[in-house]
Amino acid sequence: MASPPGFLTSSIDAIANWARAQSSWPATFGLACCAIEMMHTGAAHNDLARFGMEVFRASPRQADLMIVAGRVSQKMAPVLRQVYDQMPEPKWVISMGACASSGGMFNNYALVQGVDQVVPVDVYVPGCPPGPQSLMHGILTLHEGIKTGEYVRT
Amino acid sequence: MTGQPPGESATDSEQVEVVPQHPILVGLASSHPAARFEESITGQNVFRVAGDDLVSFVSAARDAGFNMFIDLTAVDYHRQRPEPRFDLVISLLALDANVRLRVLVGLGSDSAVAPSITGIYPGANFFEREVFDLFGITFTGHPDLTRILMPDDWEGAPLRKDYPVGSVPVQFRDTPKVQ
Amino acid sequence: MVDDTTTDLTDDNISGAGGDERRRLHEVWAIGTEVPDWVTASTAEGAQLMVPREHASSADLLEEAGALVDDDRIFVEDSVEDETTILNMGPQHPSTHGVLRLQLELNGENVRRVKPVIGYLHTGMEKTAETLTYLQGPTNVTRMDYLAPFHNELCFSLATEAMLGIDIPVRAQAIRVLMTELNRVASHLTWLATQGLDLGALSIMIYGIRERELILDFFEKTTGLRMNHNYIRPGGVAADLPDGWEQDVAEILEVIPKGMADYHDLLTNNPIFLGRTQGVGVITADECLAYGITGPVLRASGVSWDLRKSQPYSGIDKYEFTVPVGENGDVYDRYLVRLEEMVQSLVIVRQVLDSMPRGDYRTEDLKVTPPPRKRIDESMEALIHHFKIFTEGFKVPPGEHYQAVESPRGELGHYLVSNGEAKPWRLHVRAPSFAAVQGLPMMMGDQLIADTIAIIASIDPVMGDVDR
């Protein structure tokens, strides 16, 4: 959002960014073991709803955050790209877990070595699988970045 | 100590005749004299049959009580032993008698073709497709022999021993350290 | 190696691109991002897709498992209802339990044919297993069936120990039974949560995971991780149970039955639940056996077969428990069977708690077990020994072995081939979910779309197991 700086537009920017951060709706992209931990993050003990995110949209057209949770195989990579393309701007991507971030322990023919080969990633959450606290730290980092306007692409 | 690969007969020079114990297996061995009975190093029941006899042997096994189909896979013994290069491994289970059976079929690298057993056990469908996908072994008589795990336009058979693991170099592992 | 004899029939209808365009990438609308060059594949998957009915011969249709061909509703002349639609479900879908893609041929809401397409989670784990030593093996296999990681590790460890010919101390065996049975409860709780969620009972999702967190806390205390533990290794287990484990397990044994009373209240006699699950997804015992479907699905169809009873392992025959068996083979019976299995697993856990033997938590066979940490500082031999095990690994005599355990999904088998080296020559995993997904067309024929969701949830597939 390249607009000339000024008092009115910058405070509208700040409000808009705040609103986007506080209600970023994730698209369900749980692939493997990390998906289970993502479910746990959204469920009882570690409640993701308090950050405005319990609504996991099944349709990417209604989502603005894609949490790639799990290993991305060669067959899945075009599907991943297609789902990413179907999300409207502004959108963000969290790469959850070691396999999504870098291929993890599976450095072989079958996996894409890091989902950033296919989509641009904003936050990487390490772990195998990252526990709910780690994932929430990643999500809150993303929220901070959205509020300050750091994660914006022109 | 490398290589006494499995799938060959006993390590001594003389042929030790191993006889199956269970009555079902004794019946199978007597009705298929060309099938050779072995015991794995852990004492499991293994029959080695030729590709041409496979369908009749498996059919007889099912009639003898092996009503559950368990597994179908392949092993690539590339350069571990003389031809045949591949072993097709079929695992069956007889519920009432509580007996397991493993059937090994040797397939050469030039003739990696086996008859499909989906006519006997429909459950072999996906398993044969997986072996076709990952090893390149063809099954005649299979209703839908297409790739199942790899993308449809993939080239090569990944689980063969001459197919590389496909690892990418890890960044920064070999770079010199900064002073 | 694509089979050249299949006719190129899948162009127009399904993927929206035809012929040579099949490989062209779909339109990209992203602002400011470039699609890398190598992403030329499309999501079409070519020959793996379902052939539309008008292009398929009746011989082909008859060979397709579960396909409904002879039906007046389809072939009535001059009727507007003789057209069917091919609907694509997945691989990105909230209710397919991971990346399962189903192509459904529908007549209205009625399912005529189903073709599953799998492989979207293929990780090449069997190839990776050939590059890891036997001590590293459990880290790899534990991520296959990621809801029952202890069972994967147990199967691999048992296979290795059988080929090595070593015995495991009784305490290690009891710890293994404890962890695997608690894992069974945790896995069934996840199944319950997702089954309820898929059918619309959203609170069951919260309840199921609430109870599961308790078990995962215990796992984290014992093994260091909530999932994918690498705890059960060839030779025993990685570490002894922590102090105070008896209190933790006793608390689990107290809290979970109360939760189960809640589930029974909410679901078992609920008319909506009954209406959606009774008579849905029926599979007969003969079909289960022919397809190799084991576990709760087989038991719900009336066959009393449980590997813990018929071919026991790891000392589980010392404990008394019953195996629940259903009658009708529908979704409701599978639900009842799994709930009862949870109860029986807790029965086993209570017996293990009361009778945990003292002793070593891993074998003393020095070839397999690294020395205790303190000894490495004292003894040169221990240091060398530790070094050899963790760098080169221990060697397993050549041969082959098939080991099966009863995982929460059915018979999980590891076929291990060794050539005498420190890394397996071949590891093949016989995944229970692979066979179960194969049986989906049989279960879904002539049902409604909404039933397909209930059926997928009821066979409890884990795609990591299916695709490996």
Coordinates of C-alpha atoms in Angstrom, one line a residue, chain C residues 65-68 89 95-96 100-106 109-116 279-283 287 331 334 436-459 461:
Chain C
A65 CA -13.6 -51.4 -7.4
G66 CA -16.9 -50.3 -6.0
A67 CA -18.2 -48.8 -9.2
L68 CA -21.9 -48.9 -9.6
M89 CA -12.7 -33.5 -3.0
S95 CA -12.5 -33.1 6.3
T96 CA -10.4 -35.5 4.4
L100 CA -6.5 -37.4 0.5
R101 CA -8.0 -36.6 -2.8
L102 CA -11.3 -38.2 -3.7
Q103 CA -12.9 -38.0 -7.0
L104 CA -16.6 -38.7 -6.7
E105 CA -18.9 -39.4 -9.6
L106 CA -22.2 -38.2 -8.4
E109 CA -26.1 -36.3 -4.1
N110 CA -25.7 -40.0 -4.7
V111 CA -22.2 -41.4 -5.1
R112 CA -21.8 -43.8 -8.0
R113 CA -18.0 -44.2 -8.1
V114 CA -15.1 -43.1 -6.0
K115 CA -11.5 -43.0 -7.0
P116 CA -9.0 -42.0 -4.4
G279 CA -26.2 -48.2 8.2
V280 CA -23.6 -45.9 6.7
G281 CA -20.4 -47.2 5.1
V282 CA -21.1 -50.9 5.6
I283 CA -18.3 -53.3 4.6
E287 CA -14.5 -57.6 1.8
V331 CA -19.8 -46.3 11.0
R334 CA -16.7 -48.7 14.4
A436 CA -8.3 -49.0 4.3
V437 CA -8.2 -46.2 1.7
Q438 CA -8.3 -48.8 -0.9
G439 CA -11.6 -50.1 0.5
L440 CA -13.2 -46.6 0.4
P441 CA -15.0 -47.2 -2.9
M442 CA -16.7 -50.3 -1.5
M443 CA -18.0 -48.4 1.5
M444 CA -19.1 -45.3 -0.3
G445 CA -21.0 -46.7 -3.2
D446 CA -24.7 -45.6 -3.3
Q447 CA -24.4 -43.3 -0.3
L448 CA -24.7 -39.6 -0.1
I449 CA -21.9 -37.0 -0.2
A450 CA -22.4 -36.2 3.5
D451 CA -21.9 -39.9 4.2
T452 CA -18.6 -39.9 2.5
I453 CA -17.3 -37.6 5.2
A454 CA -18.5 -39.8 8.0
I455 CA -17.0 -42.8 6.3
I456 CA -13.6 -41.3 5.9
A457 CA -13.6 -40.3 9.5
S458 CA -14.6 -43.7 10.6
I459 CA -11.8 -45.6 8.9
P461 CA -6.8 -42.8 7.9

